[in-house]
Amino acid sequence: DNSGADSDGWGITALSDGTYLVVGSMAPKDNFRTDVWAARLDRNAQLIWQKTWPDEGIQFASDVAPLADGGLLLAYIDMPDDGPSHLGLRAITEDGRELWTRDAGLAADGVLYANIVPLASGDLLIATGGESGENGDDDTRLIRLASDGSIWWDHTYALPNDDGAVDAIERDGIITALSQVWLPEEKKLQSRLLSVDAMGQVLRNETLSDENAFSANSIASLPSGDMLLLGIVDTDDTASASDVVLRRIAPDGTQLWERTLDYGKREDAFSIAVLDQGQIVVGSMVHDEDYSYSDATLTWIDQAGEVLAVHRFDGIDIITGLTAFPGGGFGASGLKGDYGDGSLRFSVW
């Protein structure tokens, strides 16, 4: 809890010695500018070090992952006072020393995410939004980084309507990105699955049509090869009420089951993790009556879709990310208070 500072927590990863690195943004009280922030915590969540990288405008780290060749990679969004937003990449050592920083080009207007997905080869994939320049829309953008953090390929996909990748998985060398698509006539979000090969060439493009306006925010892969899609479904015509929905999808696209988690009138869910033992963990939040966030919740679910346990947090309003750790356990990143006006919270299980 960085008293006197507004802060958001976005990503967490486990280091080889059992400590943790968490990332997000931080700003002095009553200062609209935010800086990229990172901190290392010991096994008992005690602070070892923390650091910000001051700059002009608004910057925030949205995810972090280890580099196979050493160090840690931070993906961050740079929103200057004047001019377009950019995606930034920064490599640091485990003691917080900067190794290098790279401008990875323009980000889509208003994009708030750049998720890092570790690949089986040791490479990293970044799923985000960009502009292809072909249709004037925001588009899904995937960037594959080599083990040293250098960019192998960078593709932006000119697909119909405004869209951007919010998450991705890899299975047998095939990358599947989950994108949110804005439908202007219907004025609603829809989900799209884009599968590409190891070089980023499109294999499959499927828009998930759904009469209940299912908007997926996170995707995960099960050992069987099935996919999990986590999102929300509006439960009235005014979009003032929603439930969290988890779906299990077979590789051929067949829906195997659907589980609805109804903890309140208006809910959101942004994060899912599959643990080594096969259990599924869902991070969700409930709006209170004035539509601020409250009652962050973790739900454990088995692979048949049955709820095993539920934990409601006292002190975390928003869960922004879940990360399963190799060897067992997971970390949840979140905050107390609303985005940009709260204190960081992290929980390790």
Short mmCIF file of C-alpha atoms in Angstrom, two decimals:
data_model
loop_
_atom_site.label_atom_id
_atom_site.label_comp_id
_atom_site.label_asym_id
_atom_site.label_seq_id
_atom_site.Cartn_x
_atom_site.Cartn_y
_atom_site.Cartn_z
CA ASP A 1 0.00 0.00 0.00
CA ASN A 2 1.86 3.08 -1.26
CA SER A 3 0.20 5.68 0.94
CA GLY A 4 -0.39 9.03 -0.67
CA ALA A 5 -0.06 7.68 -4.21
CA ASP A 6 -2.66 6.59 -6.72
CA SER A 7 -1.72 3.22 -8.14
CA ASP A 8 -2.92 0.36 -10.30
CA GLY A 9 -1.66 -3.23 -10.25
CA TRP A 10 -1.74 -5.20 -13.49
CA GLY A 11 0.72 -8.10 -13.63
CA ILE A 12 2.61 -10.56 -11.44
CA THR A 13 5.19 -13.29 -12.08
CA ALA A 14 7.12 -15.72 -9.88
CA LEU A 15 10.93 -15.69 -9.92
CA SER A 16 13.16 -18.76 -9.61
CA ASP A 17 14.04 -18.08 -5.94
CA GLY A 18 10.41 -17.98 -4.81
CA THR A 19 10.09 -14.19 -4.80
CA TYR A 20 7.65 -12.25 -6.97
CA LEU A 21 7.76 -9.31 -9.36
CA VAL A 22 4.64 -7.18 -9.66
CA VAL A 23 4.05 -4.34 -12.13
CA GLY A 24 1.57 -1.55 -12.75
CA SER A 25 1.59 2.21 -12.50
CA MET A 26 2.02 4.82 -9.81
CA ALA A 27 1.51 8.57 -9.53
CA PRO A 28 1.84 11.17 -6.79
CA LYS A 29 -1.43 12.10 -5.11
CA ASP A 30 -3.60 14.44 -7.22
CA ASN A 31 -1.25 14.11 -10.18
CA PHE A 32 -2.86 12.86 -13.40
CA ARG A 33 0.50 11.64 -14.77
CA THR A 34 1.40 8.02 -14.02
CA ASP A 35 4.71 6.18 -14.34
CA VAL A 36 5.61 2.57 -15.03
CA TRP A 37 6.12 0.85 -11.67
CA ALA A 38 7.66 -2.47 -10.62
CA ALA A 39 8.35 -4.07 -7.24
CA ARG A 40 9.92 -7.26 -5.98
CA LEU A 41 8.34 -9.03 -2.99
CA ASP A 42 9.69 -11.86 -0.87
CA ARG A 43 7.83 -15.09 -0.06
CA ASN A 44 5.90 -13.29 2.69
CA ALA A 45 4.95 -10.35 0.42
CA GLN A 46 7.43 -8.03 2.12
CA LEU A 47 8.91 -5.38 -0.15
CA ILE A 48 12.49 -6.02 -1.34
CA TRP A 49 12.62 -3.08 -3.75
CA GLN A 50 10.34 -0.94 -5.88
CA LYS A 51 11.05 1.41 -8.75
CA THR A 52 9.30 3.80 -11.12
CA TRP A 53 10.46 5.13 -14.47
CA PRO A 54 9.33 8.77 -14.56
CA ASP A 55 8.31 10.23 -17.91
CA GLU A 56 5.86 12.77 -19.32
CA GLY A 57 2.21 11.88 -19.82
CA ILE A 58 0.63 8.61 -18.75
CA GLN A 59 2.55 5.34 -18.72
CA PHE A 60 1.59 2.02 -17.14
CA ALA A 61 2.94 -1.53 -17.25
CA SER A 62 0.22 -4.00 -18.18
CA ASP A 63 2.13 -7.29 -17.90
CA VAL A 64 5.47 -8.91 -17.03
CA ALA A 65 7.15 -12.23 -17.89
CA PRO A 66 10.64 -13.77 -17.63
CA LEU A 67 12.91 -13.71 -20.68
CA ALA A 68 14.42 -17.12 -21.47
CA ASP A 69 17.87 -15.53 -21.97
CA GLY A 70 17.69 -13.78 -18.59
CA GLY A 71 15.94 -10.79 -17.13
CA LEU A 72 12.29 -9.81 -17.14
CA LEU A 73 10.20 -8.13 -19.80
CA LEU A 74 7.69 -5.39 -19.01
CA ALA A 75 5.08 -4.42 -21.61
CA TYR A 76 3.72 -0.92 -21.09
CA ILE A 77 1.52 1.67 -22.76
CA ASP A 78 2.85 5.21 -23.26
CA MET A 79 0.15 7.88 -23.64
CA PRO A 80 1.91 11.25 -24.12
CA ASP A 81 0.26 14.60 -23.46
CA ASP A 82 0.22 15.30 -27.17
CA GLY A 83 0.47 12.69 -29.88
CA PRO A 84 -0.58 9.06 -30.32
CA SER A 85 -0.09 6.23 -27.84
CA HIS A 86 2.83 3.82 -28.19
CA LEU A 87 3.61 0.32 -26.98
CA GLY A 88 6.83 0.12 -24.98
CA LEU A 89 9.01 -2.85 -24.03
CA ARG A 90 11.49 -2.70 -21.15
CA ALA A 91 13.86 -5.44 -19.97
CA ILE A 92 15.14 -5.32 -16.40
CA THR A 93 17.23 -7.51 -14.12
CA GLU A 94 15.80 -9.18 -11.03
CA ASP A 95 17.27 -6.37 -8.92
CA GLY A 96 15.52 -3.69 -11.01
CA ARG A 97 18.35 -2.50 -13.23
CA GLU A 98 17.25 -1.52 -16.71
CA LEU A 99 18.79 -3.56 -19.54
CA TRP A 100 17.08 -1.90 -22.48
CA THR A 101 13.92 -0.07 -23.52
CA ARG A 102 12.30 -0.22 -26.97
CA ASP A 103 9.51 1.67 -28.64
CA ALA A 104 7.39 -1.04 -30.28
CA GLY A 105 5.38 1.37 -32.40
CA LEU A 106 1.92 2.88 -32.32
CA ALA A 107 -0.77 1.44 -30.10
CA ALA A 108 -4.46 1.54 -31.01
CA ASP A 109 -6.40 4.57 -29.79
CA GLY A 110 -7.36 4.11 -26.16
CA VAL A 111 -5.76 0.66 -25.85
CA LEU A 112 -5.19 -0.24 -22.20
CA TYR A 113 -3.69 -3.69 -22.50
CA ALA A 114 -0.67 -5.54 -23.81
CA ASN A 115 -0.68 -9.08 -22.48
CA ILE A 116 2.47 -11.24 -22.56
CA VAL A 117 2.02 -14.95 -23.33
CA PRO A 118 5.00 -17.32 -22.79
CA LEU A 119 5.41 -19.78 -25.70
CA ALA A 120 6.71 -23.34 -25.53
CA SER A 121 9.87 -22.41 -27.46
CA GLY A 122 10.91 -19.85 -24.84
CA ASP A 123 9.73 -16.98 -27.03
CA LEU A 124 7.11 -14.50 -25.85
CA LEU A 125 3.96 -13.30 -27.59
CA ILE A 126 2.38 -9.91 -27.00
CA ALA A 127 -1.37 -9.63 -27.67
CA THR A 128 -2.64 -6.08 -28.03
CA GLY A 129 -4.31 -3.64 -30.42
CA GLY A 130 -2.86 -1.69 -33.33
CA GLU A 131 -3.77 0.00 -36.60
CA SER A 132 -3.18 -1.77 -39.90
CA GLY A 133 -3.68 1.39 -41.97
CA GLU A 134 -5.92 -0.53 -44.38
CA ASN A 135 -9.37 0.28 -43.04
CA GLY A 136 -8.86 3.01 -40.46
CA ASP A 137 -10.10 0.73 -37.67
CA ASP A 138 -8.27 -0.49 -34.61
CA ASP A 139 -7.09 -4.04 -35.22
CA THR A 140 -5.73 -7.13 -33.48
CA ARG A 141 -1.93 -6.98 -33.18
CA LEU A 142 0.36 -9.89 -32.30
CA ILE A 143 4.12 -9.53 -31.71
CA ARG A 144 6.45 -12.50 -31.34
CA LEU A 145 9.66 -11.87 -29.41
CA ALA A 146 12.75 -14.08 -29.46
CA SER A 147 14.22 -15.37 -26.19
CA ASP A 148 16.40 -12.25 -25.87
CA GLY A 149 13.43 -9.90 -26.33
CA SER A 150 14.16 -8.92 -29.92
CA ILE A 151 11.15 -8.73 -32.22
CA TRP A 152 10.88 -11.77 -34.52
CA TRP A 153 7.66 -10.71 -36.23
CA ASP A 154 4.97 -8.08 -35.72
CA HIS A 155 1.60 -8.50 -37.48
CA THR A 156 -1.51 -6.34 -37.38
CA TYR A 157 -4.59 -8.00 -38.87
CA ALA A 158 -7.01 -5.85 -40.89
CA LEU A 159 -10.32 -7.48 -39.98
CA PRO A 160 -13.82 -5.92 -40.11
CA ASN A 161 -14.80 -3.39 -37.40
CA ASP A 162 -12.71 -2.08 -34.49
CA ASP A 163 -11.07 -4.87 -32.54
CA GLY A 164 -8.04 -5.63 -30.39
CA ALA A 165 -6.50 -8.74 -28.84
CA VAL A 166 -7.03 -9.02 -25.09
CA ASP A 167 -5.45 -12.45 -24.52
CA ALA A 168 -3.92 -15.44 -26.32
CA ILE A 169 -2.90 -19.08 -25.85
CA GLU A 170 -0.57 -21.51 -27.65
CA ARG A 171 -1.26 -25.17 -28.34
CA ASP A 172 0.94 -27.46 -30.48
CA GLY A 173 2.61 -24.46 -32.08
CA ILE A 174 -0.71 -22.79 -32.99
CA ILE A 175 -1.41 -19.40 -31.44
CA THR A 176 -5.05 -18.46 -30.79
CA ALA A 177 -5.76 -14.83 -29.93
CA LEU A 178 -8.96 -13.66 -28.29
CA SER A 179 -10.14 -10.25 -29.53
CA GLN A 180 -13.02 -8.00 -28.62
CA VAL A 181 -14.88 -6.58 -31.62
CA TRP A 182 -17.04 -3.47 -31.49
CA LEU A 183 -20.21 -3.72 -33.57
CA PRO A 184 -21.29 -0.11 -34.24
CA GLU A 185 -24.80 -0.85 -35.49
CA GLU A 186 -25.67 -3.14 -32.60
CA LYS A 187 -23.60 -1.00 -30.17
CA LYS A 188 -22.18 -4.01 -28.41
CA LEU A 189 -18.99 -6.03 -28.07
CA GLN A 190 -18.51 -9.43 -29.64
CA SER A 191 -15.67 -11.93 -29.37
CA ARG A 192 -13.36 -13.17 -32.13
CA LEU A 193 -10.87 -16.06 -32.20
CA LEU A 194 -7.91 -15.65 -34.54
CA SER A 195 -5.56 -18.63 -34.98
CA VAL A 196 -2.14 -18.16 -36.57
CA ASP A 197 0.90 -20.37 -37.18
CA ALA A 198 4.39 -19.91 -35.75
CA MET A 199 5.11 -17.19 -38.32
CA GLY A 200 1.88 -15.30 -37.65
CA GLN A 201 0.06 -16.42 -40.80
CA VAL A 202 -3.71 -16.70 -40.40
CA LEU A 203 -5.10 -20.23 -40.14
CA ARG A 204 -8.59 -19.50 -38.83
CA ASN A 205 -10.72 -16.44 -38.13
CA GLU A 206 -13.98 -16.98 -36.28
CA THR A 207 -16.36 -14.40 -34.84
CA LEU A 208 -18.39 -15.87 -32.00
CA SER A 209 -21.99 -14.94 -32.67
CA ASP A 210 -24.14 -15.05 -29.57
CA GLU A 211 -27.69 -13.88 -29.04
CA ASN A 212 -26.86 -13.20 -25.38
CA ALA A 213 -24.03 -10.78 -26.30
CA PHE A 214 -21.27 -12.84 -24.69
CA SER A 215 -18.16 -10.66 -24.42
CA ALA A 216 -15.05 -12.71 -23.57
CA ASN A 217 -12.12 -11.07 -21.77
CA SER A 218 -9.76 -14.00 -21.17
CA ILE A 219 -8.81 -17.33 -22.73
CA ALA A 220 -6.99 -20.35 -21.29
CA SER A 221 -5.94 -23.79 -22.52
CA LEU A 222 -6.62 -27.08 -20.74
CA PRO A 223 -4.24 -30.09 -20.96
CA SER A 224 -6.82 -31.87 -23.14
CA GLY A 225 -6.53 -29.18 -25.81
CA ASP A 226 -9.92 -27.66 -25.00
CA MET A 227 -10.22 -23.90 -24.52
CA LEU A 228 -11.81 -21.87 -21.74
CA LEU A 229 -13.44 -18.55 -22.53
CA LEU A 230 -14.25 -16.20 -19.65
CA GLY A 231 -16.46 -13.16 -20.04
CA ILE A 232 -19.80 -11.61 -19.23
CA VAL A 233 -23.34 -11.84 -20.59
CA ASP A 234 -25.76 -8.92 -20.34
CA THR A 235 -28.91 -10.00 -18.53
CA ASP A 236 -31.11 -7.09 -19.62
CA ASP A 237 -31.51 -4.93 -22.73
CA THR A 238 -29.94 -1.83 -21.14
CA ALA A 239 -26.61 -3.52 -20.29
CA SER A 240 -27.10 -2.46 -16.68
CA ALA A 241 -26.97 -6.04 -15.40
CA SER A 242 -24.63 -8.90 -16.26
CA ASP A 243 -23.37 -12.27 -15.09
CA VAL A 244 -19.93 -13.86 -15.34
CA VAL A 245 -19.91 -16.79 -17.77
CA LEU A 246 -17.24 -19.47 -18.28
CA ARG A 247 -17.39 -21.70 -21.35
CA ARG A 248 -15.41 -24.82 -22.26
CA ILE A 249 -14.86 -25.17 -26.00
CA ALA A 250 -13.54 -28.24 -27.85
CA PRO A 251 -10.79 -27.77 -30.50
CA ASP A 252 -13.44 -28.04 -33.26
CA GLY A 253 -15.43 -25.17 -31.72
CA THR A 254 -18.12 -27.28 -30.03
CA GLN A 255 -19.26 -25.87 -26.69
CA LEU A 256 -18.94 -28.57 -24.03
CA TRP A 257 -20.41 -26.73 -21.07
CA GLU A 258 -21.22 -23.28 -19.71
CA ARG A 259 -21.10 -22.13 -16.11
CA THR A 260 -22.78 -18.91 -14.93
CA LEU A 261 -21.43 -17.22 -11.79
CA ASP A 262 -24.07 -14.90 -10.36
CA TYR A 263 -22.73 -12.97 -7.37
CA GLY A 264 -24.59 -9.67 -7.90
CA LYS A 265 -26.48 -7.43 -10.31
CA ARG A 266 -23.58 -6.17 -12.42
CA GLU A 267 -20.39 -8.21 -12.67
CA ASP A 268 -17.10 -8.16 -14.58
CA ALA A 269 -14.43 -10.81 -15.07
CA PHE A 270 -11.05 -10.17 -16.67
CA SER A 271 -8.81 -13.07 -15.64
CA ILE A 272 -8.56 -16.85 -15.54
CA ALA A 273 -5.80 -19.31 -14.65
CA VAL A 274 -5.44 -23.09 -15.02
CA LEU A 275 -3.37 -24.59 -12.21
CA ASP A 276 -0.93 -27.47 -12.57
CA GLN A 277 -3.38 -29.89 -10.95
CA GLY A 278 -6.05 -28.93 -13.49
CA GLN A 279 -8.23 -26.71 -11.34
CA ILE A 280 -9.58 -23.50 -12.91
CA VAL A 281 -9.49 -20.20 -11.05
CA VAL A 282 -11.67 -17.25 -12.10
CA GLY A 283 -11.19 -13.69 -10.90
CA SER A 284 -14.36 -11.57 -10.93
CA MET A 285 -15.80 -8.39 -9.43
CA VAL A 286 -19.26 -7.13 -8.52
CA HIS A 287 -20.46 -3.55 -8.96
CA ASP A 288 -22.31 -1.96 -6.06
CA GLU A 289 -25.41 0.17 -6.53
CA ASP A 290 -23.54 3.26 -7.76
CA TYR A 291 -21.56 1.11 -10.24
CA SER A 292 -18.21 1.40 -8.52
CA TYR A 293 -16.33 -1.84 -7.97
CA SER A 294 -16.58 -3.92 -4.80
CA ASP A 295 -16.37 -7.51 -3.65
CA ALA A 296 -13.59 -9.02 -5.73
CA THR A 297 -14.02 -12.79 -5.82
CA LEU A 298 -11.94 -15.86 -6.68
CA THR A 299 -13.83 -18.99 -7.75
CA TRP A 300 -12.26 -22.45 -8.04
CA ILE A 301 -13.92 -24.68 -10.66
CA ASP A 302 -13.17 -28.24 -11.77
CA GLN A 303 -12.86 -29.31 -15.41
CA ALA A 304 -16.48 -30.47 -15.46
CA GLY A 305 -17.62 -26.94 -14.64
CA GLU A 306 -18.55 -27.55 -11.00
CA VAL A 307 -17.74 -24.85 -8.43
CA LEU A 308 -15.33 -26.13 -5.77
CA ALA A 309 -14.74 -23.06 -3.61
CA VAL A 310 -15.35 -19.31 -3.49
CA HIS A 311 -13.23 -16.66 -1.76
CA ARG A 312 -14.37 -13.04 -1.39
CA PHE A 313 -11.67 -10.49 -0.64
CA ASP A 314 -11.78 -7.91 2.11
CA GLY A 315 -9.40 -5.27 0.77
CA ILE A 316 -9.40 -5.93 -2.98
CA ASP A 317 -12.08 -4.33 -5.14
CA ILE A 318 -10.72 -5.22 -8.58
CA ILE A 319 -8.80 -8.29 -9.78
CA THR A 320 -6.80 -7.24 -12.82
CA GLY A 321 -4.87 -10.43 -13.51
CA LEU A 322 -4.19 -14.04 -12.52
CA THR A 323 -0.94 -15.89 -13.23
CA ALA A 324 -0.40 -19.62 -12.65
CA PHE A 325 3.12 -20.33 -11.40
CA PRO A 326 5.18 -23.30 -12.68
CA GLY A 327 5.27 -25.97 -10.01
CA GLY A 328 2.00 -24.89 -8.38
CA GLY A 329 0.15 -21.92 -6.98
CA PHE A 330 -0.86 -18.66 -8.59
CA GLY A 331 -0.78 -14.92 -8.05
CA ALA A 332 -3.66 -12.45 -8.23
CA SER A 333 -3.02 -8.77 -8.93
CA GLY A 334 -5.57 -6.11 -8.10
CA LEU A 335 -6.30 -2.93 -6.23
CA LYS A 336 -8.40 -1.32 -3.56
CA GLY A 337 -10.38 1.56 -5.05
CA ASP A 338 -11.13 2.42 -8.67
CA TYR A 339 -8.69 2.43 -11.59
CA GLY A 340 -6.12 5.20 -11.19
CA ASP A 341 -7.33 6.04 -7.71
CA GLY A 342 -6.44 3.23 -5.39
CA SER A 343 -3.73 1.25 -3.66
CA LEU A 344 -2.10 -1.90 -5.00
CA ARG A 345 -3.01 -5.32 -3.69
CA PHE A 346 -1.39 -8.64 -4.55
CA SER A 347 -2.29 -12.09 -3.30
CA VAL A 348 -0.36 -15.34 -3.70
CA TRP A 349 -2.01 -18.75 -3.32
#
